[in-house]
Amino acid sequence: MSPASDIDLFAPIERDIVLEVRTSKMKTMPGLKIETGIDKKICSGRIPVSFIGLDADEHDLVFHGGPDKAIHGYCCTHYPTWQKEFPEAAARFNCGSFGENFVTERMNERNVCIGDIVSVGDDGVLLQVSLPRQPCFKLNHRFQLKNFAPNTYKTSRTGWYYRVLHEGTVQAGDEIRLVERRWPKWTIERVQEYLHRTQDDAAMNEELAAITDMGDESRKAFERRVEKLKAKQKRAAAALNGNGEEAKEKWRDFKIVEKKTQTPRVSSFILEAVNPDPEAGEMQLGSHARLKLPNGLLRSYSIVSGTPNRFELGIALESPSRGGSAYLHTTAKEGDTLQVGRVTTDVKPAGAASNHVFIAGGIGITAFLSMLETHQKIHWESTLHYGVRDATTEVPFRERIEALGDSVRVRLYDGAKGQRMDIGAIFRDLPWNSHVYVCGPTRMMDEAMREAKARGLGEDEVHFEAFGADTTGDPFEAEVTSAREKDSKTLNLKVGAEETLLEVLRKHFGDDDVPSSCEVGNCGTCKVVLRSGRVEHRGTALLDEEKREAMLSCVSRGIGKIAIEI
């Protein structure tokens, strides 16, 4: 093999050699319970090629394999570069480390184009380049480098996938020959520029969405992006024309089609849209819905399953209740109609983590149940620590928790038996490259925050989901300007000890000009611009660097006098 310095990766190429052919059986990843097909070994002799890939090659079909990902190609000239960039893991960067089937020396992301048709050897095998490889957390785990995977697409050293157009056999030493180039503008590297690095170029997204030879995984991502950009442009145009309709919260009627007692304190409600929205899309993980109750109250509750047109809530009867949970438990019945506004989520998928550790108490399970079920389906290593007052009577959605089975490690702590969750021990014993999710009573949240801080975990390693928040405090003044109003005058508003800034803003500007959703500091919908002054920041939606220029109007409080813009 020639040294990397001898090879110009940008040089056009129409022929190369398959240096190695590799396949693997599924096996358990070291230190995890999940299985992977990444550990591919060199094959000798002729290997049959079918429309689903190489003979005896196994994949985790959630993310790999299938007609669009039948064969993975990778340029071995990248490995010396990886070794130099990550010397602590240099011994792990060798041919086959990326789980490739075909090892080549000169073909790479800079001279291979989407849609390229190539022949391999002389037994009739015909392949087509279908997708750039999308890296996942398994690369982080394989190389024992936290958050390594994004480096592969940032530098366009991911490899690419082939679909099989004609079956046959291949072996090491076969020549790869370019037969047809349908999309000469679109090298794998250039596709990745707009797939990952420059995502907001409307013209490029539209052009990429129209490449019929691109596999569904990437092409549909571009299609979704085009639709989102069009919707954003429509909203911007409406705002420019002075039409605020697009910015207003839209309230839809939902009927309670099922009300079920889960525990003495928790009831579940299935809500179904009276007029379903055909363009609603998919429900995001960790979502919560904002409800407008007939008694005038606005409340947000976690969605435990469903779609934007039909979803299930789990609601605990608070003691004392502020009115929302009491109404739903004692007055609301099947057949009643409720209004649903914003459905939002503040959970960012932690795709780079090797392990996902959930800490929940009581009704806190509703924030994470749909995520745990998804993790089970896509084979993400997950552990649930769940504490309840009495495991005999106080476990809502028991069947669904039990159905998580062996895929998710479930540790149940029964308060009636004196079992206490040791949060300090959980954080102390976190497996390598873990992401932690916490939702439960205030004492549990506070302890988890202390432990996370003490162990130096970053904001991108822990997610806190609050169900309640302390919003009271010393009175303060807010000097407010509105970016939405031309020639806006500055208002001086007073916020009382028992009021929130959000409540005061709504009295003067109305609900539509001051959006919110969760109202406990999780989601960030109520964020306002901080122009000057000191703030006692509460909630978890803002990163530390954001707190210098923004605040959460639903929970955070000014100190003395502040100036904000909405």
PDB file of C-alpha atoms in Angstrom, residues 62-167:
ATOM      1  CA  VAL A  62     -31.981  -0.772  12.048  1.00  0.00           C
ATOM      2  CA  PHE A  63     -29.205   1.410  10.634  1.00  0.00           C
ATOM      3  CA  HIS A  64     -27.301  -0.738   8.154  1.00  0.00           C
ATOM      4  CA  GLY A  65     -27.944  -3.237   5.402  1.00  0.00           C
ATOM      5  CA  GLY A  66     -30.850  -3.383   2.983  1.00  0.00           C
ATOM      6  CA  PRO A  67     -30.819  -2.688  -0.780  1.00  0.00           C
ATOM      7  CA  ASP A  68     -29.518   0.908  -0.450  1.00  0.00           C
ATOM      8  CA  LYS A  69     -26.769  -0.156   1.974  1.00  0.00           C
ATOM      9  CA  ALA A  70     -25.796  -3.516   0.555  1.00  0.00           C
ATOM     10  CA  ILE A  71     -22.024  -2.920   0.456  1.00  0.00           C
ATOM     11  CA  HIS A  72     -19.882  -0.369   2.278  1.00  0.00           C
ATOM     12  CA  GLY A  73     -16.760   1.000   0.598  1.00  0.00           C
ATOM     13  CA  TYR A  74     -13.927   2.816   2.363  1.00  0.00           C
ATOM     14  CA  CYS A  75     -10.609   4.344   1.356  1.00  0.00           C
ATOM     15  CA  CYS A  76      -7.770   2.920   3.420  1.00  0.00           C
ATOM     16  CA  THR A  77      -5.653   6.001   2.681  1.00  0.00           C
ATOM     17  CA  HIS A  78      -7.661   7.774   5.376  1.00  0.00           C
ATOM     18  CA  TYR A  79      -6.339   5.574   8.175  1.00  0.00           C
ATOM     19  CA  PRO A  80      -2.860   7.160   8.496  1.00  0.00           C
ATOM     20  CA  THR A  81      -4.570  10.564   8.729  1.00  0.00           C
ATOM     21  CA  TRP A  82      -6.840   9.350  11.516  1.00  0.00           C
ATOM     22  CA  GLN A  83      -3.810   7.957  13.332  1.00  0.00           C
ATOM     23  CA  LYS A  84      -2.086  11.343  13.229  1.00  0.00           C
ATOM     24  CA  GLU A  85      -5.196  13.228  14.341  1.00  0.00           C
ATOM     25  CA  PHE A  86      -6.017  10.839  17.198  1.00  0.00           C
ATOM     26  CA  PRO A  87      -2.669   9.430  18.387  1.00  0.00           C
ATOM     27  CA  GLU A  88      -4.239   8.072  21.593  1.00  0.00           C
ATOM     28  CA  ALA A  89      -6.301   5.692  19.433  1.00  0.00           C
ATOM     29  CA  ALA A  90      -3.785   5.184  16.606  1.00  0.00           C
ATOM     30  CA  ALA A  91      -3.535   1.426  17.153  1.00  0.00           C
ATOM     31  CA  ARG A  92      -7.281   1.065  16.502  1.00  0.00           C
ATOM     32  CA  PHE A  93      -7.263   2.757  13.078  1.00  0.00           C
ATOM     33  CA  ASN A  94      -6.555  -0.095  10.692  1.00  0.00           C
ATOM     34  CA  CYS A  95      -8.093  -1.456   7.503  1.00  0.00           C
ATOM     35  CA  GLY A  96     -11.586  -2.713   8.298  1.00  0.00           C
ATOM     36  CA  SER A  97     -12.001  -0.560  11.413  1.00  0.00           C
ATOM     37  CA  PHE A  98     -14.920   1.357   9.892  1.00  0.00           C
ATOM     38  CA  GLY A  99     -16.780  -1.855   9.141  1.00  0.00           C
ATOM     39  CA  GLU A 100     -16.174  -1.633   5.393  1.00  0.00           C
ATOM     40  CA  ASN A 101     -16.776  -4.486   2.949  1.00  0.00           C
ATOM     41  CA  PHE A 102     -14.523  -3.177   0.155  1.00  0.00           C
ATOM     42  CA  VAL A 103     -11.148  -1.658   0.983  1.00  0.00           C
ATOM     43  CA  THR A 104      -9.832   0.627  -1.755  1.00  0.00           C
ATOM     44  CA  GLU A 105      -6.814   2.895  -1.964  1.00  0.00           C
ATOM     45  CA  ARG A 106      -7.692   5.739  -4.350  1.00  0.00           C
ATOM     46  CA  MET A 107     -11.478   5.810  -4.617  1.00  0.00           C
ATOM     47  CA  ASN A 108     -12.738   8.134  -1.912  1.00  0.00           C
ATOM     48  CA  GLU A 109     -15.415  10.687  -1.096  1.00  0.00           C
ATOM     49  CA  ARG A 110     -13.764  13.364  -3.309  1.00  0.00           C
ATOM     50  CA  ASN A 111     -13.817  11.408  -6.572  1.00  0.00           C
ATOM     51  CA  VAL A 112     -16.826   9.107  -6.086  1.00  0.00           C
ATOM     52  CA  CYS A 113     -20.236  10.537  -7.053  1.00  0.00           C
ATOM     53  CA  ILE A 114     -23.770   9.638  -6.037  1.00  0.00           C
ATOM     54  CA  GLY A 115     -25.314   7.460  -8.743  1.00  0.00           C
ATOM     55  CA  ASP A 116     -21.980   6.214 -10.129  1.00  0.00           C
ATOM     56  CA  ILE A 117     -22.362   2.777 -11.714  1.00  0.00           C
ATOM     57  CA  VAL A 118     -19.282   0.566 -11.440  1.00  0.00           C
ATOM     58  CA  SER A 119     -18.398  -2.973 -12.437  1.00  0.00           C
ATOM     59  CA  VAL A 120     -16.342  -5.168 -10.112  1.00  0.00           C
ATOM     60  CA  GLY A 121     -14.207  -8.011 -11.483  1.00  0.00           C
ATOM     61  CA  ASP A 122     -15.203 -10.124 -14.457  1.00  0.00           C
ATOM     62  CA  ASP A 123     -18.202 -12.051 -13.075  1.00  0.00           C
ATOM     63  CA  GLY A 124     -20.861  -9.512 -13.959  1.00  0.00           C
ATOM     64  CA  VAL A 125     -21.178  -7.642 -10.634  1.00  0.00           C
ATOM     65  CA  LEU A 126     -22.622  -4.184 -11.208  1.00  0.00           C
ATOM     66  CA  LEU A 127     -22.968  -1.706  -8.328  1.00  0.00           C
ATOM     67  CA  GLN A 128     -24.313   1.818  -7.933  1.00  0.00           C
ATOM     68  CA  VAL A 129     -23.194   4.390  -5.364  1.00  0.00           C
ATOM     69  CA  SER A 130     -26.347   5.094  -3.344  1.00  0.00           C
ATOM     70  CA  LEU A 131     -25.511   6.928  -0.100  1.00  0.00           C
ATOM     71  CA  PRO A 132     -22.820   8.544   2.004  1.00  0.00           C
ATOM     72  CA  ARG A 133     -22.313   6.539   5.146  1.00  0.00           C
ATOM     73  CA  GLN A 134     -24.054   8.082   8.179  1.00  0.00           C
ATOM     74  CA  PRO A 135     -21.836   7.427  11.223  1.00  0.00           C
ATOM     75  CA  CYS A 136     -23.357   6.362  14.526  1.00  0.00           C
ATOM     76  CA  PHE A 137     -22.194   6.003  18.123  1.00  0.00           C
ATOM     77  CA  LYS A 138     -20.657   2.600  17.406  1.00  0.00           C
ATOM     78  CA  LEU A 139     -17.646   4.322  15.869  1.00  0.00           C
ATOM     79  CA  ASN A 140     -17.166   6.274  19.117  1.00  0.00           C
ATOM     80  CA  HIS A 141     -17.274   3.025  21.051  1.00  0.00           C
ATOM     81  CA  ARG A 142     -15.058   1.125  18.638  1.00  0.00           C
ATOM     82  CA  PHE A 143     -12.294   3.718  18.776  1.00  0.00           C
ATOM     83  CA  GLN A 144     -12.959   4.646  22.433  1.00  0.00           C
ATOM     84  CA  LEU A 145     -13.202   8.320  21.473  1.00  0.00           C
ATOM     85  CA  LYS A 146     -16.135  10.352  22.769  1.00  0.00           C
ATOM     86  CA  ASN A 147     -18.047  12.153  20.017  1.00  0.00           C
ATOM     87  CA  PHE A 148     -15.645  10.906  17.342  1.00  0.00           C
ATOM     88  CA  ALA A 149     -18.358  10.099  14.784  1.00  0.00           C
ATOM     89  CA  PRO A 150     -19.089  13.714  13.704  1.00  0.00           C
ATOM     90  CA  ASN A 151     -15.461  14.086  12.660  1.00  0.00           C
ATOM     91  CA  THR A 152     -16.065  11.581   9.893  1.00  0.00           C
ATOM     92  CA  TYR A 153     -18.657  13.671   8.060  1.00  0.00           C
ATOM     93  CA  LYS A 154     -17.021  16.999   8.926  1.00  0.00           C
ATOM     94  CA  THR A 155     -13.910  15.791   7.080  1.00  0.00           C
ATOM     95  CA  SER A 156     -15.792  13.633   4.532  1.00  0.00           C
ATOM     96  CA  ARG A 157     -14.068  10.419   5.513  1.00  0.00           C
ATOM     97  CA  THR A 158     -17.190   8.334   6.107  1.00  0.00           C
ATOM     98  CA  GLY A 159     -17.114   5.928   3.204  1.00  0.00           C
ATOM     99  CA  TRP A 160     -20.135   5.299   0.994  1.00  0.00           C
ATOM    100  CA  TYR A 161     -22.710   2.625   0.230  1.00  0.00           C
ATOM    101  CA  TYR A 162     -23.469   0.678  -2.933  1.00  0.00           C
ATOM    102  CA  ARG A 163     -26.693  -0.906  -4.065  1.00  0.00           C
ATOM    103  CA  VAL A 164     -26.360  -4.043  -6.225  1.00  0.00           C
ATOM    104  CA  LEU A 165     -27.673  -3.783  -9.802  1.00  0.00           C
ATOM    105  CA  HIS A 166     -26.392  -7.166 -11.018  1.00  0.00           C
ATOM    106  CA  GLU A 167     -25.380 -10.145  -8.912  1.00  0.00           C
TER     107      GLU A 167
END
